[in-house]
mmCIF file of C-alpha atoms in Angstrom:
data_model
loop_
_atom_site.group_PDB
_atom_site.id
_atom_site.type_symbol
_atom_site.label_atom_id
_atom_site.label_comp_id
_atom_site.label_asym_id
_atom_site.label_seq_id
_atom_site.Cartn_x
_atom_site.Cartn_y
_atom_site.Cartn_z
ATOM 1 C CA UNK A 161 19.518 -12.474 19.331
ATOM 2 C CA UNK A 162 16.941 -13.728 16.825
ATOM 3 C CA UNK A 163 14.075 -11.866 18.523
ATOM 4 C CA UNK A 164 16.103 -8.655 18.715
ATOM 5 C CA UNK A 165 16.989 -8.859 15.029
ATOM 6 C CA UNK A 166 13.340 -9.527 14.145
ATOM 7 C CA UNK A 167 12.248 -6.533 16.235
ATOM 8 C CA UNK A 168 14.910 -4.315 14.629
ATOM 9 C CA UNK A 169 13.811 -5.344 11.136
ATOM 10 C CA UNK A 170 10.179 -4.792 12.176
ATOM 11 C CA UNK A 171 10.990 -1.256 13.335
ATOM 12 C CA UNK A 172 12.798 -0.507 10.058
ATOM 13 C CA UNK A 173 9.862 -2.040 8.203
ATOM 14 C CA UNK A 174 7.549 0.296 10.114
ATOM 15 C CA UNK A 175 9.674 3.300 9.153
ATOM 16 C CA UNK A 176 9.746 2.361 5.452
ATOM 17 C CA UNK A 177 6.012 1.588 5.419
ATOM 18 C CA UNK A 178 5.270 4.908 7.112
ATOM 19 C CA UNK A 179 7.176 6.672 4.341
ATOM 20 C CA UNK A 180 5.288 4.550 1.786
ATOM 21 C CA UNK A 181 1.886 5.394 3.252
ATOM 22 C CA UNK A 182 2.817 9.058 3.690
ATOM 23 C CA UNK A 183 4.324 9.473 0.187
ATOM 24 C CA UNK A 184 0.948 10.390 -1.417
ATOM 25 C CA UNK A 185 0.756 13.491 0.819
ATOM 26 C CA UNK A 186 2.581 15.381 -1.932
ATOM 27 C CA UNK A 187 0.116 14.070 -4.513
ATOM 28 C CA UNK A 188 -2.924 15.092 -2.487
ATOM 29 C CA UNK A 189 -1.419 18.468 -1.640
ATOM 30 C CA UNK A 190 -1.443 19.035 -5.393
ATOM 31 C CA UNK A 191 -5.044 17.789 -5.618
ATOM 32 C CA UNK A 192 -6.133 20.241 -2.905
ATOM 33 C CA UNK A 193 -4.181 23.107 -4.479
ATOM 34 C CA UNK A 194 -5.659 22.508 -7.934
ATOM 35 C CA UNK A 195 -9.041 21.393 -6.541
ATOM 36 C CA UNK A 196 -8.981 18.539 -9.044
ATOM 37 C CA UNK A 197 -7.965 14.859 -9.028
ATOM 38 C CA UNK A 198 -6.765 15.233 -12.645
ATOM 39 C CA UNK A 199 -5.696 11.800 -13.945
ATOM 40 C CA UNK A 200 -4.855 10.331 -10.544
ATOM 41 C CA UNK A 201 -6.497 7.000 -9.720
ATOM 42 C CA UNK A 202 -7.935 6.266 -6.259
ATOM 43 C CA UNK A 203 -7.697 2.489 -6.685
ATOM 44 C CA UNK A 204 -4.160 2.110 -5.215
ATOM 45 C CA UNK A 205 -5.248 3.905 -2.036
ATOM 46 C CA UNK A 206 -8.428 1.853 -1.635
ATOM 47 C CA UNK A 207 -6.484 -1.375 -2.110
ATOM 48 C CA UNK A 208 -3.879 -0.136 0.385
ATOM 49 C CA UNK A 209 -6.730 0.535 2.838
ATOM 50 C CA UNK A 210 -7.939 -3.070 2.528
ATOM 51 C CA UNK A 211 -4.396 -4.288 3.171
ATOM 52 C CA UNK A 212 -4.031 -2.075 6.267
ATOM 53 C CA UNK A 213 -7.408 -3.137 7.676
ATOM 54 C CA UNK A 214 -6.642 -6.835 7.350
ATOM 55 C CA UNK A 215 -3.101 -6.678 8.716
ATOM 56 C CA UNK A 216 -4.119 -4.445 11.626
ATOM 57 C CA UNK A 217 -6.600 -7.177 12.539
ATOM 58 C CA UNK A 218 -3.902 -9.820 11.916
ATOM 59 C CA UNK A 219 -1.561 -8.084 14.357
ATOM 60 C CA UNK A 220 -4.113 -7.869 17.184
ATOM 61 C CA UNK A 221 -4.104 -10.524 19.952
ATOM 62 C CA UNK A 222 -7.455 -11.738 18.634
ATOM 63 C CA UNK A 223 -5.674 -13.315 15.655
ATOM 64 C CA UNK A 224 -1.966 -13.392 16.550
ATOM 65 C CA UNK A 225 -0.647 -14.897 19.790
ATOM 66 C CA UNK A 226 -0.533 -12.009 22.288
ATOM 67 C CA UNK A 227 1.498 -9.145 20.735
ATOM 68 C CA UNK A 228 3.920 -11.240 18.672
ATOM 69 C CA UNK A 229 3.137 -9.080 15.620
ATOM 70 C CA UNK A 230 2.948 -5.703 17.349
ATOM 71 C CA UNK A 231 4.974 -3.919 14.588
ATOM 72 C CA UNK A 232 2.448 -5.197 12.024
ATOM 73 C CA UNK A 233 -0.431 -3.792 14.085
ATOM 74 C CA UNK A 234 1.092 -0.356 14.693
ATOM 75 C CA UNK A 235 2.080 0.540 11.147
ATOM 76 C CA UNK A 236 -1.092 -0.753 9.536
ATOM 77 C CA UNK A 237 -3.229 1.025 12.126
ATOM 78 C CA UNK A 238 -1.524 4.278 11.145
ATOM 79 C CA UNK A 239 -1.915 3.300 7.489
ATOM 80 C CA UNK A 240 -5.688 3.091 7.927
ATOM 81 C CA UNK A 241 -5.799 6.719 9.097
ATOM 82 C CA UNK A 242 -3.645 7.936 6.203
ATOM 83 C CA UNK A 243 -5.424 5.941 3.483
ATOM 84 C CA UNK A 244 -8.869 7.034 4.712
ATOM 85 C CA UNK A 245 -7.649 10.652 4.620
ATOM 86 C CA UNK A 246 -6.453 10.289 1.017
ATOM 87 C CA UNK A 247 -9.692 8.603 -0.067
ATOM 88 C CA UNK A 248 -11.759 11.334 1.594
ATOM 89 C CA UNK A 249 -9.779 14.057 -0.223
ATOM 90 C CA UNK A 250 -10.201 12.174 -3.507
ATOM 91 C CA UNK A 251 -13.963 11.858 -2.988
ATOM 92 C CA UNK A 252 -14.189 15.557 -2.181
ATOM 93 C CA UNK A 253 -12.502 16.760 -5.373
ATOM 94 C CA UNK A 254 -13.284 13.938 -7.832
ATOM 95 C CA UNK A 255 -15.924 14.305 -10.567
ATOM 96 C CA UNK A 256 -19.284 12.582 -10.031
ATOM 97 C CA UNK A 257 -18.257 9.405 -11.859
ATOM 98 C CA UNK A 258 -15.038 9.157 -9.846
ATOM 99 C CA UNK A 259 -16.946 9.658 -6.580
ATOM 100 C CA UNK A 260 -19.356 6.823 -7.387
ATOM 101 C CA UNK A 261 -16.588 4.438 -8.454
ATOM 102 C CA UNK A 262 -14.325 5.155 -5.467
ATOM 103 C CA UNK A 263 -17.233 5.128 -3.008
ATOM 104 C CA UNK A 264 -18.528 1.794 -4.296
ATOM 105 C CA UNK A 265 -15.130 0.073 -4.147
ATOM 106 C CA UNK A 266 -14.408 1.484 -0.667
ATOM 107 C CA UNK A 267 -17.759 0.206 0.597
ATOM 108 C CA UNK A 268 -17.014 -3.258 -0.800
ATOM 109 C CA UNK A 269 -13.628 -3.262 0.942
ATOM 110 C CA UNK A 270 -15.223 -2.357 4.284
ATOM 111 C CA UNK A 271 -17.843 -5.091 3.904
ATOM 112 C CA UNK A 272 -15.222 -7.744 3.039
ATOM 113 C CA UNK A 273 -13.089 -6.727 6.032
ATOM 114 C CA UNK A 274 -16.071 -6.782 8.420
ATOM 115 C CA UNK A 275 -17.115 -10.256 7.256
ATOM 116 C CA UNK A 276 -13.513 -11.500 7.554
ATOM 117 C CA UNK A 277 -13.182 -10.123 11.103
ATOM 118 C CA UNK A 278 -16.486 -11.657 12.244
ATOM 119 C CA UNK A 279 -15.710 -15.087 10.763
ATOM 120 C CA UNK A 280 -12.173 -15.177 12.192
ATOM 121 C CA UNK A 281 -13.371 -14.143 15.660
ATOM 122 C CA UNK A 282 -16.431 -16.387 15.998
ATOM 123 C CA UNK A 283 -15.918 -19.356 13.668
ATOM 124 C CA UNK A 284 -12.287 -20.188 14.442
ATOM 125 C CA UNK A 285 -11.324 -20.807 18.060
ATOM 126 C CA UNK A 286 -7.504 -20.859 18.021
ATOM 127 C CA UNK A 287 -4.789 -18.462 16.894
ATOM 128 C CA UNK A 288 -3.308 -20.778 14.270
ATOM 129 C CA UNK A 289 -6.508 -21.134 12.211
ATOM 130 C CA UNK A 290 -7.368 -17.463 12.650
ATOM 131 C CA UNK A 291 -3.927 -16.472 11.369
ATOM 132 C CA UNK A 292 -4.218 -18.799 8.383
ATOM 133 C CA UNK A 293 -7.690 -17.468 7.503
ATOM 134 C CA UNK A 294 -6.974 -13.752 7.935
ATOM 135 C CA UNK A 295 -3.431 -14.114 6.573
ATOM 136 C CA UNK A 296 -4.660 -15.799 3.387
ATOM 137 C CA UNK A 297 -7.142 -13.010 2.681
ATOM 138 C CA UNK A 298 -4.476 -10.476 3.652
ATOM 139 C CA UNK A 299 -2.116 -12.160 1.200
ATOM 140 C CA UNK A 300 -4.587 -11.511 -1.614
ATOM 141 C CA UNK A 301 -5.025 -7.888 -0.482
ATOM 142 C CA UNK A 302 -1.248 -7.362 -0.283
ATOM 143 C CA UNK A 303 -0.669 -8.747 -3.762
ATOM 144 C CA UNK A 304 -3.488 -6.504 -5.019
ATOM 145 C CA UNK A 305 -1.823 -3.519 -3.300
ATOM 146 C CA UNK A 306 1.433 -4.193 -5.119
ATOM 147 C CA UNK A 307 -0.322 -4.883 -8.430
ATOM 148 C CA UNK A 308 -2.668 -1.855 -8.225
ATOM 149 C CA UNK A 309 0.020 0.635 -9.394
ATOM 150 C CA UNK A 310 0.151 -1.301 -12.679
ATOM 151 C CA UNK A 311 -2.862 0.844 -13.661
ATOM 152 C CA UNK A 312 -0.543 3.832 -13.416
ATOM 153 C CA UNK A 313 2.325 1.911 -15.050
ATOM 154 C CA UNK A 314 0.148 1.397 -18.134
ATOM 155 C CA UNK A 315 -0.509 5.134 -18.223
ATOM 156 C CA UNK A 316 3.234 5.864 -17.889
ATOM 157 C CA UNK A 317 4.042 3.607 -20.854
ATOM 158 C CA UNK A 318 1.265 5.095 -23.009
ATOM 159 C CA UNK A 319 2.079 8.748 -22.222
ATOM 160 C CA UNK A 320 5.848 8.217 -21.794
ATOM 161 C CA UNK A 321 5.557 10.412 -18.698
ATOM 162 C CA UNK A 322 6.080 9.644 -14.998
ATOM 163 C CA UNK A 323 4.019 12.644 -13.896
ATOM 164 C CA UNK A 324 1.366 10.465 -12.277
ATOM 165 C CA UNK A 325 3.740 7.833 -10.849
ATOM 166 C CA UNK A 326 5.614 9.533 -7.978
ATOM 167 C CA UNK A 327 9.159 8.268 -7.503
ATOM 168 C CA UNK A 328 8.941 8.101 -3.719
ATOM 169 C CA UNK A 329 5.873 5.859 -3.878
ATOM 170 C CA UNK A 330 7.763 3.335 -6.016
ATOM 171 C CA UNK A 331 10.970 3.572 -3.984
ATOM 172 C CA UNK A 332 9.345 3.142 -0.567
ATOM 173 C CA UNK A 333 7.224 0.294 -1.929
ATOM 174 C CA UNK A 334 10.444 -1.485 -2.930
ATOM 175 C CA UNK A 335 12.130 -0.753 0.422
ATOM 176 C CA UNK A 336 9.108 -1.890 2.452
ATOM 177 C CA UNK A 337 8.940 -5.126 0.445
ATOM 178 C CA UNK A 338 12.574 -5.943 1.241
ATOM 179 C CA UNK A 339 12.195 -5.299 4.973
ATOM 180 C CA UNK A 340 8.836 -7.053 5.458
ATOM 181 C CA UNK A 341 10.077 -10.030 3.473
ATOM 182 C CA UNK A 342 12.992 -10.249 5.930
ATOM 183 C CA UNK A 343 10.630 -9.793 8.906
ATOM 184 C CA UNK A 344 8.336 -12.563 7.691
ATOM 185 C CA UNK A 345 11.236 -14.950 7.165
ATOM 186 C CA UNK A 346 12.740 -14.165 10.600
ATOM 187 C CA UNK A 347 9.294 -14.734 12.141
ATOM 188 C CA UNK A 348 8.902 -18.017 10.226
ATOM 189 C CA UNK A 349 5.600 -16.562 9.007
ATOM 190 C CA UNK A 350 5.129 -17.261 5.300
ATOM 191 C CA UNK A 351 1.812 -15.378 5.295
ATOM 192 C CA UNK A 352 3.734 -12.184 6.099
ATOM 193 C CA UNK A 353 6.679 -12.932 3.807
ATOM 194 C CA UNK A 354 4.840 -14.215 0.702
ATOM 195 C CA UNK A 355 3.197 -10.944 -0.506
ATOM 196 C CA UNK A 356 6.598 -9.299 -0.620
ATOM 197 C CA UNK A 357 7.876 -11.919 -3.066
ATOM 198 C CA UNK A 358 5.448 -10.246 -5.466
ATOM 199 C CA UNK A 359 6.015 -6.691 -4.247
ATOM 200 C CA UNK A 360 9.803 -6.831 -4.589
ATOM 201 C CA UNK A 361 10.043 -7.486 -8.364
ATOM 202 C CA UNK A 362 7.135 -5.104 -9.037
ATOM 203 C CA UNK A 363 8.903 -2.381 -7.048
ATOM 204 C CA UNK A 364 12.102 -2.957 -9.026
ATOM 205 C CA UNK A 365 10.206 -2.804 -12.328
ATOM 206 C CA UNK A 366 8.494 0.466 -11.332
ATOM 207 C CA UNK A 367 11.827 2.035 -10.421
ATOM 208 C CA UNK A 368 13.291 0.887 -13.741
ATOM 209 C CA UNK A 369 10.325 2.349 -15.602
ATOM 210 C CA UNK A 370 10.660 5.611 -13.708
ATOM 211 C CA UNK A 371 14.353 5.926 -14.603
ATOM 212 C CA UNK A 372 13.616 5.174 -18.266
ATOM 213 C CA UNK A 373 10.810 7.665 -18.805
ATOM 214 C CA UNK A 374 12.153 10.330 -16.466
ATOM 215 C CA UNK A 375 15.229 10.643 -18.697
ATOM 216 C CA UNK A 376 13.027 10.694 -21.767
ATOM 217 C CA UNK A 377 10.844 13.373 -20.187
ATOM 218 C CA UNK A 378 13.898 15.534 -19.494
ATOM 219 C CA UNK A 379 15.013 15.101 -23.137
ATOM 220 C CA UNK A 380 11.583 16.168 -24.415
ATOM 221 C CA UNK A 381 11.563 19.229 -22.144
ATOM 222 C CA UNK A 382 15.004 20.317 -23.417
ATOM 223 C CA UNK A 383 13.858 19.899 -27.021
ATOM 224 C CA UNK A 384 10.727 21.971 -26.343
ATOM 225 C CA UNK A 385 12.815 24.751 -24.763
ATOM 226 C CA UNK A 386 15.178 24.813 -27.778
ATOM 227 C CA UNK A 387 12.245 24.856 -30.169
#
């Protein structure tokens, strides 16, 4: 019963994470249509890429015992494809300064992941120590992924506009945090559960901020129409 419940939660976690990773499609459709990245930041997508790389490796039998974390592997493997696509689109349409910044950070992420994978595979010789090593670095990446949108949150507060903080991104981030927290606890894996203790309150705060400034934005639009 416990394994079935864990698998069910893992499948729901996959679904919510897929929606989370796919949410920026609307944002990048706008970027392609306008042929400009406008005020969008690439940092959240690069940080998400680092998270997906590390947890895809974590879910493989090299680190985990056999396929005990298969749901973790599948969704993060798909996340890698999506995040790389978004970063590529950003690099294509970003101004020169944005290209250099995003390219540099992405390269650093790839180097850190490669070093982590090599050390975990050749220095540690059992699954437990490999999971602790990769999971600890993944924990940092996951927290960074949840904290990265704070760059946009600052912009929302300053401009009093949620234009550059899509609702679905915040909502699916909250939903994924709830489900992966449950999955980690059911798996007795604190390295999977811990990042979501950070992601959950941040997701709630983003949703609260969205509700606050969305209403204000509607009020301003009505006033402009009357004027």
